[in-house]
Amino acid sequence: VDDSYSIDLTGITTLDELETRIVEDLAAAIASLSSEWEALAAEIDTYDKYVENVEMVSDFYQTVIDETDLMCIMLYEYSAAYARMIMDSDMSADDKYDAIDGINDCLYEDACDEIHDEIYEGILDDMNDYFYEGILDDAQDDVDYSDWYDVCSEEYSQWYDTSSEVYSLYYDTASEIYSFYYDLSGELYSEDYERAEKVYARFLKKISKAKGQGTGNANTDAKFDTTLRTASSVEELET
């Protein structure tokens, strides 16, 4: 396997083992974030505590973005590792073509959906229910309206911005992983391994760019593949 990955591939010798590692690592990352959210909710259970600790809430929203970004990068890297194992294997051409479907099934469908369901529609929906529609809404008649309105507006704004950013991270990651799978699948079907390596190399550049986005050090040399793909049917074109 390529030594440029930051994921832990120790002991991984089969695709089944790799899929198990992907499931375990993503579940652990989501569980850790969920635990942080539960601790925050337990500490801030009234309007006054929210106002006193609003920076903690803001910091956690940023944590949700940062952790989602890291999870997405992890899925990028696991996608590349999955492909590398297949391309380096001694499988037949037909078996390689069949095996690459694992990127679609395990990563694009299952893992990306897990981020969408557990973070975007999970933790973030829970935060909105708990803060904006919960303890803040309940305090409307007990505090100065102007102050209450400002607090609610700020909370909704940061929740909305965080939700938008998390959805964007999820959507971009899912789209890129699917495109990688689709392009690589086509080259493996044609048994054009030279072009398959080019698809793989382009994907590594996208991983490097994704790693730089959070720090402002994005690799501006990395280019997305915007070449129109040929399609032999209306269904393929729609896909």
Short mmCIF file of C-alpha atoms in Angstrom, two decimals:
data_model
loop_
_atom_site.label_atom_id
_atom_site.label_comp_id
_atom_site.label_asym_id
_atom_site.label_seq_id
_atom_site.Cartn_x
_atom_site.Cartn_y
_atom_site.Cartn_z
CA VAL A 1 0.00 0.00 0.00
CA ASP A 2 0.98 3.62 -0.62
CA ASP A 3 2.90 5.03 2.36
CA SER A 4 1.45 8.52 1.85
CA TYR A 5 -1.75 7.63 3.74
CA SER A 6 -2.23 8.91 7.26
CA ILE A 7 -4.78 6.18 8.06
CA ASP A 8 -3.59 3.09 9.91
CA LEU A 9 -3.38 0.14 7.54
CA THR A 10 -1.36 -2.07 9.90
CA GLY A 11 -2.42 -5.70 9.65
CA ILE A 12 -4.71 -5.13 6.66
CA THR A 13 -4.13 -7.88 4.08
CA THR A 14 -7.59 -8.40 2.57
CA LEU A 15 -10.45 -6.22 1.34
CA ASP A 16 -12.73 -7.69 4.00
CA GLU A 17 -10.28 -6.61 6.69
CA LEU A 18 -10.08 -3.16 5.13
CA GLU A 19 -13.87 -2.79 5.09
CA THR A 20 -14.02 -3.82 8.75
CA ARG A 21 -11.38 -1.21 9.61
CA ILE A 22 -13.31 1.49 7.74
CA VAL A 23 -16.51 0.71 9.63
CA GLU A 24 -14.72 0.61 13.00
CA ASP A 25 -12.73 3.82 12.50
CA LEU A 26 -15.71 5.84 11.30
CA ALA A 27 -17.93 4.53 14.10
CA ALA A 28 -15.27 5.45 16.67
CA ALA A 29 -14.91 8.97 15.27
CA ILE A 30 -18.66 9.57 15.29
CA ALA A 31 -19.02 8.10 18.79
CA SER A 32 -16.30 10.42 20.09
CA LEU A 33 -18.04 13.47 18.65
CA SER A 34 -21.39 12.29 20.04
CA SER A 35 -19.85 11.95 23.50
CA GLU A 36 -18.58 15.51 23.32
CA TRP A 37 -22.05 16.70 22.39
CA GLU A 38 -23.65 14.78 25.26
CA ALA A 39 -21.18 16.30 27.72
CA LEU A 40 -21.88 19.82 26.42
CA ALA A 41 -25.66 19.33 26.66
CA ALA A 42 -25.33 18.03 30.21
CA GLU A 43 -23.34 21.11 31.23
CA ILE A 44 -25.55 23.71 29.52
CA ASP A 45 -29.12 22.90 30.49
CA THR A 46 -30.59 26.37 31.10
CA TYR A 47 -30.80 29.69 29.27
CA ASP A 48 -28.51 31.38 31.80
CA LYS A 49 -25.88 28.64 31.48
CA TYR A 50 -26.08 28.97 27.70
CA VAL A 51 -25.44 32.74 27.85
CA GLU A 52 -22.57 32.24 30.30
CA ASN A 53 -20.97 29.53 28.15
CA VAL A 54 -21.86 30.64 24.63
CA GLU A 55 -18.20 30.40 23.60
CA MET A 56 -18.21 26.72 24.49
CA VAL A 57 -21.15 26.23 22.17
CA SER A 58 -19.42 28.13 19.37
CA ASP A 59 -16.24 26.13 19.91
CA PHE A 60 -18.18 22.88 19.65
CA TYR A 61 -19.80 23.95 16.38
CA GLN A 62 -16.27 24.46 15.04
CA THR A 63 -15.30 21.06 16.41
CA VAL A 64 -18.16 19.47 14.48
CA ILE A 65 -16.85 21.05 11.27
CA ASP A 66 -13.24 20.09 11.98
CA GLU A 67 -14.06 16.51 12.94
CA THR A 68 -16.34 16.04 9.94
CA ASP A 69 -13.55 17.32 7.71
CA LEU A 70 -11.15 14.77 9.21
CA MET A 71 -13.67 11.97 8.76
CA CYS A 72 -14.14 12.92 5.11
CA ILE A 73 -10.38 12.94 4.54
CA MET A 74 -10.24 9.52 6.19
CA LEU A 75 -12.84 8.23 3.72
CA TYR A 76 -10.87 9.72 0.81
CA GLU A 77 -7.77 7.89 1.98
CA TYR A 78 -9.57 4.61 2.58
CA SER A 79 -11.01 4.87 -0.94
CA ALA A 80 -7.52 5.26 -2.35
CA ALA A 81 -6.20 2.40 -0.21
CA TYR A 82 -9.07 0.18 -1.36
CA ALA A 83 -8.23 0.90 -4.98
CA ARG A 84 -4.50 0.39 -4.41
CA MET A 85 -5.03 -3.05 -2.91
CA ILE A 86 -7.07 -4.13 -5.92
CA MET A 87 -4.69 -2.63 -8.48
CA ASP A 88 -1.66 -4.24 -6.83
CA SER A 89 -3.31 -7.64 -6.40
CA ASP A 90 -2.89 -10.68 -8.61
CA MET A 91 -6.66 -10.85 -9.27
CA SER A 92 -7.86 -11.49 -12.78
CA ALA A 93 -9.07 -8.51 -14.79
CA ASP A 94 -12.69 -9.55 -14.26
CA ASP A 95 -12.19 -9.94 -10.52
CA LYS A 96 -10.56 -6.51 -10.25
CA TYR A 97 -13.51 -4.97 -12.06
CA ASP A 98 -15.95 -6.73 -9.71
CA ALA A 99 -13.95 -5.89 -6.59
CA ILE A 100 -13.85 -2.15 -7.27
CA ASP A 101 -17.60 -2.07 -6.53
CA GLY A 102 -16.57 -2.17 -2.88
CA ILE A 103 -15.64 1.51 -3.06
CA ASN A 104 -19.19 2.28 -4.15
CA ASP A 105 -20.83 -0.01 -1.60
CA CYS A 106 -18.64 0.42 1.49
CA LEU A 107 -17.47 4.02 1.13
CA TYR A 108 -19.79 5.98 -1.15
CA GLU A 109 -23.06 4.44 0.02
CA ASP A 110 -22.45 3.22 3.57
CA ALA A 111 -19.71 5.40 5.04
CA CYS A 112 -20.71 8.71 3.44
CA ASP A 113 -24.34 8.09 4.37
CA GLU A 114 -23.22 7.47 7.95
CA ILE A 115 -21.70 10.96 8.11
CA HIS A 116 -24.88 12.46 6.66
CA ASP A 117 -27.21 10.55 8.98
CA GLU A 118 -25.22 10.67 12.23
CA ILE A 119 -23.78 14.18 12.05
CA TYR A 120 -25.79 16.33 9.63
CA GLU A 121 -29.19 14.82 10.47
CA GLY A 122 -28.10 13.51 13.87
CA ILE A 123 -25.92 15.64 16.11
CA LEU A 124 -26.73 18.93 14.39
CA ASP A 125 -30.48 18.33 14.39
CA ASP A 126 -30.23 17.41 18.07
CA MET A 127 -28.35 20.66 18.78
CA ASN A 128 -31.04 22.71 17.08
CA ASP A 129 -33.78 20.91 19.00
CA TYR A 130 -31.93 21.27 22.29
CA PHE A 131 -30.69 24.86 22.09
CA TYR A 132 -32.67 26.99 19.61
CA GLU A 133 -36.01 25.20 19.88
CA GLY A 134 -35.43 24.01 23.45
CA ILE A 135 -33.83 25.92 26.31
CA LEU A 136 -33.65 29.22 24.40
CA ASP A 137 -37.24 29.11 23.19
CA ASP A 138 -38.47 28.13 26.66
CA ALA A 139 -36.89 31.26 28.17
CA GLN A 140 -38.69 33.77 25.91
CA ASP A 141 -41.08 35.02 28.59
CA ASP A 142 -38.50 35.07 31.38
CA VAL A 143 -35.80 37.41 30.03
CA ASP A 144 -35.48 40.73 28.23
CA TYR A 145 -36.90 40.26 24.73
CA SER A 146 -34.16 42.19 22.95
CA ASP A 147 -31.41 40.19 24.64
CA TRP A 148 -33.29 36.94 24.05
CA TYR A 149 -33.77 37.75 20.37
CA ASP A 150 -30.06 38.47 19.88
CA VAL A 151 -29.04 35.25 21.62
CA CYS A 152 -31.51 33.19 19.55
CA SER A 153 -30.47 34.84 16.29
CA GLU A 154 -26.79 34.18 16.95
CA GLU A 155 -27.47 30.56 17.90
CA TYR A 156 -29.54 29.91 14.81
CA SER A 157 -26.95 31.59 12.59
CA GLN A 158 -24.05 29.49 13.85
CA TRP A 159 -26.14 26.32 13.71
CA TYR A 160 -27.19 27.08 10.13
CA ASP A 161 -23.63 27.94 9.04
CA THR A 162 -22.26 24.77 10.62
CA SER A 163 -24.97 22.62 9.06
CA SER A 164 -24.26 24.12 5.63
CA GLU A 165 -20.53 23.50 5.99
CA VAL A 166 -21.00 19.93 7.18
CA TYR A 167 -23.39 19.17 4.34
CA SER A 168 -20.94 20.65 1.85
CA LEU A 169 -18.13 18.48 3.23
CA TYR A 170 -20.32 15.38 3.06
CA TYR A 171 -21.64 16.14 -0.43
CA ASP A 172 -18.23 16.97 -1.92
CA THR A 173 -16.66 13.86 -0.40
CA ALA A 174 -19.43 11.57 -1.60
CA SER A 175 -19.29 13.10 -5.09
CA GLU A 176 -15.52 12.78 -5.36
CA ILE A 177 -15.47 9.20 -4.08
CA TYR A 178 -18.19 8.20 -6.51
CA SER A 179 -16.40 9.88 -9.42
CA PHE A 180 -13.19 8.09 -8.45
CA TYR A 181 -14.99 4.75 -8.32
CA TYR A 182 -16.79 5.39 -11.62
CA ASP A 183 -13.68 6.47 -13.50
CA LEU A 184 -11.53 3.68 -12.11
CA SER A 185 -14.20 1.10 -12.79
CA GLY A 186 -14.31 2.14 -16.43
CA GLU A 187 -10.55 1.80 -16.85
CA LEU A 188 -10.48 -1.58 -15.12
CA TYR A 189 -13.30 -2.79 -17.33
CA SER A 190 -11.24 -1.75 -20.37
CA GLU A 191 -8.14 -3.31 -18.76
CA ASP A 192 -6.32 -0.04 -19.32
CA TYR A 193 -4.11 -0.10 -16.25
CA GLU A 194 -2.02 2.87 -17.34
CA ARG A 195 -5.09 5.09 -17.39
CA ALA A 196 -6.26 3.51 -14.13
CA GLU A 197 -3.00 4.68 -12.52
CA LYS A 198 -3.66 8.19 -13.82
CA VAL A 199 -7.14 8.14 -12.24
CA TYR A 200 -5.54 7.03 -8.98
CA ALA A 201 -2.87 9.74 -9.15
CA ARG A 202 -5.49 12.44 -9.75
CA PHE A 203 -7.41 11.22 -6.74
CA LEU A 204 -4.31 11.46 -4.54
CA LYS A 205 -3.99 15.11 -5.59
CA LYS A 206 -7.58 15.70 -4.49
CA ILE A 207 -6.76 14.14 -1.12
CA SER A 208 -3.81 16.52 -0.75
CA LYS A 209 -6.06 19.44 -1.58
CA ALA A 210 -8.69 18.31 0.93
CA LYS A 211 -6.04 18.11 3.64
CA GLY A 212 -5.04 21.72 2.96
CA GLN A 213 -8.51 23.27 3.01
CA GLY A 214 -8.80 23.50 6.78
CA THR A 215 -5.50 25.34 7.15
CA GLY A 216 -5.69 27.65 4.15
CA ASN A 217 -2.78 25.77 2.58
CA ALA A 218 -4.76 24.14 -0.18
CA ASN A 219 -2.75 22.79 -3.08
CA THR A 220 -3.85 25.07 -5.89
CA ASP A 221 -2.00 22.89 -8.40
CA ALA A 222 -4.53 20.09 -7.91
CA LYS A 223 -7.11 20.11 -10.69
CA PHE A 224 -10.48 18.40 -10.79
CA ASP A 225 -11.22 16.20 -13.75
CA THR A 226 -13.90 18.01 -15.76
CA THR A 227 -13.52 15.96 -18.93
CA LEU A 228 -16.86 14.85 -20.36
CA ARG A 229 -17.16 11.11 -20.12
CA THR A 230 -18.60 9.04 -22.96
CA ALA A 231 -21.89 7.26 -22.31
CA SER A 232 -23.43 4.42 -24.27
CA SER A 233 -26.95 4.92 -22.94
CA VAL A 234 -29.26 7.59 -21.52
CA GLU A 235 -28.97 5.92 -18.11
CA GLU A 236 -25.17 6.18 -18.14
CA LEU A 237 -25.35 9.82 -19.17
CA GLU A 238 -27.77 10.61 -16.34
CA THR A 239 -25.47 8.86 -13.89
#
